[in-house]
PDB file of C-alpha atoms in Angstrom:
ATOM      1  CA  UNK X   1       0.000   0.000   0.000  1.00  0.00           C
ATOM      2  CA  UNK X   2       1.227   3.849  -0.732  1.00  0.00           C
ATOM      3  CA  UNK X   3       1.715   5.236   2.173  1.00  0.00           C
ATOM      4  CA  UNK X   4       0.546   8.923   2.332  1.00  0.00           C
ATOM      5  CA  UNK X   5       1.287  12.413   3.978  1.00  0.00           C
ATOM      6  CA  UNK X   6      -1.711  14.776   4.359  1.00  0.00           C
ATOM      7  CA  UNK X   7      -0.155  18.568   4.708  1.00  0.00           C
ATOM      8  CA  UNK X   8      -3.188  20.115   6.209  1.00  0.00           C
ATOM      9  CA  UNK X   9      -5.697  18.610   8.448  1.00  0.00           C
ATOM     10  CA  UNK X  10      -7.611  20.885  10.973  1.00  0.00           C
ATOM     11  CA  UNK X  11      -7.394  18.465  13.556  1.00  0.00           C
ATOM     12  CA  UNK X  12      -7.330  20.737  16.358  1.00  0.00           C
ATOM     13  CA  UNK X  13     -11.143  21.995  15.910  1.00  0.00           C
ATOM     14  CA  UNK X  14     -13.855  21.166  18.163  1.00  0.00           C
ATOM     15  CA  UNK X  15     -15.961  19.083  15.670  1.00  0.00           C
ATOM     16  CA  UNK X  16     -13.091  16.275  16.427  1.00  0.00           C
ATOM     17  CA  UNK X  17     -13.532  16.609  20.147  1.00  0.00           C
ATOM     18  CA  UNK X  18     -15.976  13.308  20.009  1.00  0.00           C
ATOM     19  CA  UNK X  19     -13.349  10.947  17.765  1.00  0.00           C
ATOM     20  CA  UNK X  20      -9.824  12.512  17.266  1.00  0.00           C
ATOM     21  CA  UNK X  21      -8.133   9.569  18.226  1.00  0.00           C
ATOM     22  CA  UNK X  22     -10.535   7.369  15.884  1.00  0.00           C
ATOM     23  CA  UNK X  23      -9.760   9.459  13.086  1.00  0.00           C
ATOM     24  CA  UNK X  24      -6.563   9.290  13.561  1.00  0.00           C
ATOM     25  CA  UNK X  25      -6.192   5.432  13.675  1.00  0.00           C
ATOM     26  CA  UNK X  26      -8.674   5.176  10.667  1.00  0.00           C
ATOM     27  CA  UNK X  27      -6.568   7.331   8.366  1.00  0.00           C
ATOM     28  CA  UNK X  28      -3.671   5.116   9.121  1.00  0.00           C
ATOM     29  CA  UNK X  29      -5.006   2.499   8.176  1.00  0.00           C
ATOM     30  CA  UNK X  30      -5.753   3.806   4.743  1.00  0.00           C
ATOM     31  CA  UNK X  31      -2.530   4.455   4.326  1.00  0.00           C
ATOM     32  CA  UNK X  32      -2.146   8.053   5.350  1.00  0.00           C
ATOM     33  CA  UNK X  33       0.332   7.299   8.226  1.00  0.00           C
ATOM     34  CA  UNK X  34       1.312  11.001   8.480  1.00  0.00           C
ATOM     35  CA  UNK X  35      -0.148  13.875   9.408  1.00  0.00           C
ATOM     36  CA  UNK X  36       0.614  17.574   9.514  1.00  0.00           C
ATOM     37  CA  UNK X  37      -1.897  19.702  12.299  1.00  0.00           C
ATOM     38  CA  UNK X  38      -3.064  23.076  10.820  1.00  0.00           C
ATOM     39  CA  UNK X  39      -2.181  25.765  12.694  1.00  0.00           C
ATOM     40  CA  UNK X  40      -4.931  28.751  12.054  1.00  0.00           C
ATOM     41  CA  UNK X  41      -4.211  30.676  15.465  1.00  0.00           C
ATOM     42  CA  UNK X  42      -1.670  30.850  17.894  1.00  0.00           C
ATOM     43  CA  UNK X  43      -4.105  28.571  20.385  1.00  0.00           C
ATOM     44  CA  UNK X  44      -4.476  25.846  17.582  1.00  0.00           C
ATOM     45  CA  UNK X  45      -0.824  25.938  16.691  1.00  0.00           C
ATOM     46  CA  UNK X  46      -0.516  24.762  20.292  1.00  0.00           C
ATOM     47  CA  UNK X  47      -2.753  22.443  20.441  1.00  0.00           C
ATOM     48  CA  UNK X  48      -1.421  21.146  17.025  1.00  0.00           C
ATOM     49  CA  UNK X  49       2.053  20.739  18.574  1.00  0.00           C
ATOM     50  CA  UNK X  50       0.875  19.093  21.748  1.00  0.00           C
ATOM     51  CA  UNK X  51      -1.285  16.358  19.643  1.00  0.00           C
ATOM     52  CA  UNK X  52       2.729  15.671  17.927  1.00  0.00           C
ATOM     53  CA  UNK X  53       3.887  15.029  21.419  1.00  0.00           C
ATOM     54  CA  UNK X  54       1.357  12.373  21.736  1.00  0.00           C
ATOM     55  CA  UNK X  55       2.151  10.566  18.138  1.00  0.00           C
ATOM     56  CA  UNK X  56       5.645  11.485  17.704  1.00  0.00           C
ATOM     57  CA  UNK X  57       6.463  10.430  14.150  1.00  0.00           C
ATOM     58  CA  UNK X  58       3.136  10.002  12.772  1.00  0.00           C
ATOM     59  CA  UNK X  59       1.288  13.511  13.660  1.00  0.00           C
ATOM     60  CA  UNK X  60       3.645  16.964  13.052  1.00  0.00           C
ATOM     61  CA  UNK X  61       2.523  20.533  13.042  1.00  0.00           C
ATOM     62  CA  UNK X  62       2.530  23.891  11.534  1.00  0.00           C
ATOM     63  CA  UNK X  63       2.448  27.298  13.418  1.00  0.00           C
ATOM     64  CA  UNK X  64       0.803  29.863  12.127  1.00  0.00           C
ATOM     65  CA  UNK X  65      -2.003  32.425  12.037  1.00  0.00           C
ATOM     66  CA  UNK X  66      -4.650  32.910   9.116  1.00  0.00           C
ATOM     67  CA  UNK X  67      -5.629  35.426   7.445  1.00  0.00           C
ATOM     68  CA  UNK X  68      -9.144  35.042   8.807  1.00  0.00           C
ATOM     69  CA  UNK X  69      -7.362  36.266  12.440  1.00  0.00           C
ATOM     70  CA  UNK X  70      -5.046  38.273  11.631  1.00  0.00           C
ATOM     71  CA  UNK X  71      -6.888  41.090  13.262  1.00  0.00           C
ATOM     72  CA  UNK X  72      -5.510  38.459  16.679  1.00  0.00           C
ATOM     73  CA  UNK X  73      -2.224  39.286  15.469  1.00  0.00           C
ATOM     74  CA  UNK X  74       0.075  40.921  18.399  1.00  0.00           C
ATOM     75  CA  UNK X  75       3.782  41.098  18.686  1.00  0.00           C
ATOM     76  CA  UNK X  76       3.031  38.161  21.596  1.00  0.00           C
ATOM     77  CA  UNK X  77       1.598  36.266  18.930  1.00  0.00           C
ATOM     78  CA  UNK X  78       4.808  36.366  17.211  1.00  0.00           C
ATOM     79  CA  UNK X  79       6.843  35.401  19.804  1.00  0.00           C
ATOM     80  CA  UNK X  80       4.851  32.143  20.391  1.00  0.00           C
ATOM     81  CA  UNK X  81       4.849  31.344  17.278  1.00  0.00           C
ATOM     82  CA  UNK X  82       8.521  31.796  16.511  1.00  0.00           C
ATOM     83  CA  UNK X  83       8.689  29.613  20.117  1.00  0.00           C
ATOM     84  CA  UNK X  84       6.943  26.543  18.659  1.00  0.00           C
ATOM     85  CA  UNK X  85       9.038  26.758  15.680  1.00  0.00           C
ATOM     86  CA  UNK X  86      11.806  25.365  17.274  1.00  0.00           C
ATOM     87  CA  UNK X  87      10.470  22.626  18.200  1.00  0.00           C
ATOM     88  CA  UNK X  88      11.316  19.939  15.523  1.00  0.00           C
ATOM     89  CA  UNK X  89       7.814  18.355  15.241  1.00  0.00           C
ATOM     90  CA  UNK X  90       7.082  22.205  13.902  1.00  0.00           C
ATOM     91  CA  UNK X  91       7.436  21.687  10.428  1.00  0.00           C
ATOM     92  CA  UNK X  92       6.306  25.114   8.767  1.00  0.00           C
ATOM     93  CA  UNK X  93       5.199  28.684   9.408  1.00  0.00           C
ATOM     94  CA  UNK X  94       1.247  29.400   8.563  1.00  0.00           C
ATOM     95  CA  UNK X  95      -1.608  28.824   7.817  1.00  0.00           C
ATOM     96  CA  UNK X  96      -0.422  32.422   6.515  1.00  0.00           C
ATOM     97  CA  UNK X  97      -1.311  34.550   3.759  1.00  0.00           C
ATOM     98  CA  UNK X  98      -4.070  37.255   2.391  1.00  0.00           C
ATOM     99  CA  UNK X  99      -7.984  36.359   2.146  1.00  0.00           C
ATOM    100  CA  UNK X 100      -9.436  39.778   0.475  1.00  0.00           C
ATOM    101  CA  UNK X 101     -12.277  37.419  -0.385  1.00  0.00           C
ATOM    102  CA  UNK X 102     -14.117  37.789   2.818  1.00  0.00           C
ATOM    103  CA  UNK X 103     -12.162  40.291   4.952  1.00  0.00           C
ATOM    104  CA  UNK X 104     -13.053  38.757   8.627  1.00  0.00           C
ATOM    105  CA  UNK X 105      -9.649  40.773   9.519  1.00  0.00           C
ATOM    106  CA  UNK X 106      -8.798  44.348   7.894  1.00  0.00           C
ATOM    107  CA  UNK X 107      -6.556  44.125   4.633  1.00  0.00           C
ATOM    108  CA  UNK X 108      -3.883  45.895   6.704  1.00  0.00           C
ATOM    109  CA  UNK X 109      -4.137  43.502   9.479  1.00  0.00           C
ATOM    110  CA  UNK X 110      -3.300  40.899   7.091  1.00  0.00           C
ATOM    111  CA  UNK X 111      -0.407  42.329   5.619  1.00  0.00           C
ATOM    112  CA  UNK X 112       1.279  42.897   8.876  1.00  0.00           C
ATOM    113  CA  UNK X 113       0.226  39.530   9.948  1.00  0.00           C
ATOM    114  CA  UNK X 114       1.731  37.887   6.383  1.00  0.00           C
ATOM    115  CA  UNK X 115       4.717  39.984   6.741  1.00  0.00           C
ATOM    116  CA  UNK X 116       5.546  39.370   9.931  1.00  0.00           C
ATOM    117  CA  UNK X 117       5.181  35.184  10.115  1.00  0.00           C
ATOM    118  CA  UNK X 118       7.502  35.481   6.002  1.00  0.00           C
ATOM    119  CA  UNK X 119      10.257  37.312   9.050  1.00  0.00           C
ATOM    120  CA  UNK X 120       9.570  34.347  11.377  1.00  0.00           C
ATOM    121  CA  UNK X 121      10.045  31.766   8.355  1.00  0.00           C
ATOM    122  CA  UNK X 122      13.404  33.555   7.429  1.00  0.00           C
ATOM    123  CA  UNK X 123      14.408  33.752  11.205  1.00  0.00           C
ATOM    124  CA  UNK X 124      13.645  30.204  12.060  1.00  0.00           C
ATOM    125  CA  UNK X 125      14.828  28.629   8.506  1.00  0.00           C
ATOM    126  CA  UNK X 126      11.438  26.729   7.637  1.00  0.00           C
ATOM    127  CA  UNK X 127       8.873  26.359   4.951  1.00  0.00           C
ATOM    128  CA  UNK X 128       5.730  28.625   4.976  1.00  0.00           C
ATOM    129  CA  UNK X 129       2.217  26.880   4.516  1.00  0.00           C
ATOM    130  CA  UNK X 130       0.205  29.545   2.376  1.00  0.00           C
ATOM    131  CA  UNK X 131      -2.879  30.367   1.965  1.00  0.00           C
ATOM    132  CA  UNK X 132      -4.366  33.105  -1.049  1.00  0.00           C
ATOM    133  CA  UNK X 133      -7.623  33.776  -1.675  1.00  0.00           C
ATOM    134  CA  UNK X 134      -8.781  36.956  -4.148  1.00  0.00           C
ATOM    135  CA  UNK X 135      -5.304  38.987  -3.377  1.00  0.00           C
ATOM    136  CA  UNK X 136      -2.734  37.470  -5.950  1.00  0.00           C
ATOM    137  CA  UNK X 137      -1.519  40.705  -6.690  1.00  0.00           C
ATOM    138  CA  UNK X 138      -0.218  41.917  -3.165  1.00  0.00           C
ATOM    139  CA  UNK X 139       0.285  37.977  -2.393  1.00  0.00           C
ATOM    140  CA  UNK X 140       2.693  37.618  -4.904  1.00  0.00           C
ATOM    141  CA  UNK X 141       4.352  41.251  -4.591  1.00  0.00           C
ATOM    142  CA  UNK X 142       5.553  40.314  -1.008  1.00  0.00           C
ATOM    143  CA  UNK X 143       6.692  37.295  -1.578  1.00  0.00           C
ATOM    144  CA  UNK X 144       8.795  38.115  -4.448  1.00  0.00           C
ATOM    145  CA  UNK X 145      10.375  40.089  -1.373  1.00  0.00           C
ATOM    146  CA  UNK X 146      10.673  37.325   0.471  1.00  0.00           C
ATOM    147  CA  UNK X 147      11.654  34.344  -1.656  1.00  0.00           C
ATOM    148  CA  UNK X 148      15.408  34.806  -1.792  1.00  0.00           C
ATOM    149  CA  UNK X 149      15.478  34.299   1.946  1.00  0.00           C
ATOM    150  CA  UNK X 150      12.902  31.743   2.292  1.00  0.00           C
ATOM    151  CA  UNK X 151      13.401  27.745   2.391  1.00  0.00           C
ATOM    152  CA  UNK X 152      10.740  26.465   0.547  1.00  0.00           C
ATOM    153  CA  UNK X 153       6.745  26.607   0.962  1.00  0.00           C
ATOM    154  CA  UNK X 154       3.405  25.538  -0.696  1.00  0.00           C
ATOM    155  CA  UNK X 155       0.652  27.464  -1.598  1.00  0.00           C
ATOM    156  CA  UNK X 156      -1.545  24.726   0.167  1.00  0.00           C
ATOM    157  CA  UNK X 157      -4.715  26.453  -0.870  1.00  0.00           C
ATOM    158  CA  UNK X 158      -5.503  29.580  -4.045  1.00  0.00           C
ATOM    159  CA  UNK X 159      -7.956  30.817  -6.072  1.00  0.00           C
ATOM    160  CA  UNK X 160      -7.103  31.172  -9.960  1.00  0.00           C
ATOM    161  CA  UNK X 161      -5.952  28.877 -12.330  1.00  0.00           C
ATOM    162  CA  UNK X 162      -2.764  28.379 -14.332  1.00  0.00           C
ATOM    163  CA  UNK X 163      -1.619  32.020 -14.205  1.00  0.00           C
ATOM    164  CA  UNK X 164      -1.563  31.942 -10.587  1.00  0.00           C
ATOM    165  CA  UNK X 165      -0.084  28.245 -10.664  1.00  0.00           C
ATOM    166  CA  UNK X 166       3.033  29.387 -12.906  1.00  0.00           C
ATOM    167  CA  UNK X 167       3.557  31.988 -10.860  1.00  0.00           C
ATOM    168  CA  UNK X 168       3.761  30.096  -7.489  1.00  0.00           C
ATOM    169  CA  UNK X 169       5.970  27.522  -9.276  1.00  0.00           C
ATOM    170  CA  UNK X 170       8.239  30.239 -10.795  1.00  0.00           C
ATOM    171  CA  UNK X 171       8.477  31.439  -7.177  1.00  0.00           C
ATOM    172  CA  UNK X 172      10.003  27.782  -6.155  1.00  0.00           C
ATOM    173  CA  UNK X 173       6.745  26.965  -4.114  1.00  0.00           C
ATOM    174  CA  UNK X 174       5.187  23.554  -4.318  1.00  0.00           C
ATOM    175  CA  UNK X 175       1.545  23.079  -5.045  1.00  0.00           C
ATOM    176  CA  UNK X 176      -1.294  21.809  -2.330  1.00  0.00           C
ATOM    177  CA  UNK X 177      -4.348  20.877  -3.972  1.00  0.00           C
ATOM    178  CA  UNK X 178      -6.996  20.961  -1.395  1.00  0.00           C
ATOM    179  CA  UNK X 179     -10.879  19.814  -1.403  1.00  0.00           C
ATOM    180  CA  UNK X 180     -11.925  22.914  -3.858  1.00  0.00           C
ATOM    181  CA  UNK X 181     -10.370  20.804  -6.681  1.00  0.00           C
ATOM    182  CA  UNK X 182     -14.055  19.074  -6.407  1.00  0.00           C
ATOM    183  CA  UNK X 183     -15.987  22.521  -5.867  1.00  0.00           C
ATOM    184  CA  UNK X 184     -18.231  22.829  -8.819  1.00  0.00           C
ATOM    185  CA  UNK X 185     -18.115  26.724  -8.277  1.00  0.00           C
ATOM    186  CA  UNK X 186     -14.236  26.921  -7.057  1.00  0.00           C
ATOM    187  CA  UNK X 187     -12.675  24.533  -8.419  1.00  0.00           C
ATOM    188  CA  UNK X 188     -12.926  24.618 -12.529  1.00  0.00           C
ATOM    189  CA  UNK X 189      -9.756  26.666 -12.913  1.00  0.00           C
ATOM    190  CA  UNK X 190      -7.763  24.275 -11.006  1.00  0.00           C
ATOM    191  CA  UNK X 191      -8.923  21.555 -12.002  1.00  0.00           C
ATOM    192  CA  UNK X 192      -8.084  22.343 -15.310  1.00  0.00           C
ATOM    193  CA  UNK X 193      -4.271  23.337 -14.259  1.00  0.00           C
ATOM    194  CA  UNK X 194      -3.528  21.001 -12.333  1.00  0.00           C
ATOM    195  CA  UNK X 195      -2.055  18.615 -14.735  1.00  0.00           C
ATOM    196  CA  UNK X 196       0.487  20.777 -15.202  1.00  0.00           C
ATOM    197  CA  UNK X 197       1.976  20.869 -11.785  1.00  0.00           C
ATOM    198  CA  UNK X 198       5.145  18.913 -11.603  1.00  0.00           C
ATOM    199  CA  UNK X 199       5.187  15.817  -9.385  1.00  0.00           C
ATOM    200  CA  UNK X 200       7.794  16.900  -7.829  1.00  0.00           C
ATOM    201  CA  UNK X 201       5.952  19.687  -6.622  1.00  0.00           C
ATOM    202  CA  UNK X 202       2.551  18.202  -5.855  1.00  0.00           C
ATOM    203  CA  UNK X 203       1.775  18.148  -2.403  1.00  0.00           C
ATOM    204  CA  UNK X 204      -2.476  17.050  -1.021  1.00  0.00           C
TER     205      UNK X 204
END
């Protein structure tokens, strides 16, 4: 059997309170033996690292904050993160990135917020774990910034098709293709571009 990474699963929500561990055990025995914990806020990314203390090896973690709360965003919230990054079951900085799409937290929340975990990735040496949703233009500005100092990332989850997709590759980023591959009203573009992603640089 193929044994299988998934790079983003929001494990640490409350709708998994019931059956984490049952999840857990039922994914590995389909053959996705490793898992990498979303973090979305600085209290996830905890709680994310703590459930990799309980399945060293199999569960790892990303620290982050999302768009969605970047209006959370302190200069604590920094520090904590850049904290968990040490920690080797830490794997990448993010869920980061710009959602002009629905604007829970003010577009110059979320610039500060992107900035400022692209400084932690640099600091710490790690990947980022991106997310882009309607803001490809000032996505893409700052990390052309950014890139030269960065170690790697993946734009785990976009909107747009193959222009977008060509850019993120040209940037050295590898590609997550998420559940809106299946979205009849999402996913069309990237469906259609995503035979063109390398397989080097496919990540799900």
């Amino acid at each position: 059997m193929n044994r299988l990474i998934d790079i983003g699963v929001n494990l640490t929500h409350d709708r998994f309170n019931p059956d984490r561990g049952e999840v857990i055990d039922r994914a590995a025995n389909a053959g996705v033996d490793r898992l990498i914990v979303t973090g979305t806020t600085v209290s996830a990314s905890i709680e994310g690292k703590a459930l990799a203390d309980l399945r060293p090896g199999q569960i790892f973690a990303t620290a982050g904050v999302h768009p969605h709360h970047a209006s959370q965003y302190t200069a604590e919230a920094g520090e904590s993160l850049k904290s968990l990054c040490q920690f080797p079951a830490v794997v990448a900085v993010g869920e980061c990135g710009l959602d002009f799409f629905r604007n829970f937290s003010p577009r110059e929340s979320q610039l500060a917020a992107f900035r400022s975990q692209l400084d932690i990735a640099v600091e710490v040496q790690k990947p980022v774990f991106l997310h882009q949703r309607h803001a490809h233009a000032e996505f893409v500005e700052i990390l052309e910034e950014y890139a030269p100092d960065l170690v790697g990332g993946v734009a785990h989850c976009f909107t747009g098709g193959r222009p977008e997709l060509q850019c993120y590759l040209d940037l050295g980023l590898h590609i997550g293709i998420t559940g809106w591959i299946c979205d009849e009203r999402r996913g069309t573009k990237l469906r259609q571009a995503a035979g063109e992603i390398p397989i080097d640089r496919l990540l799900l």
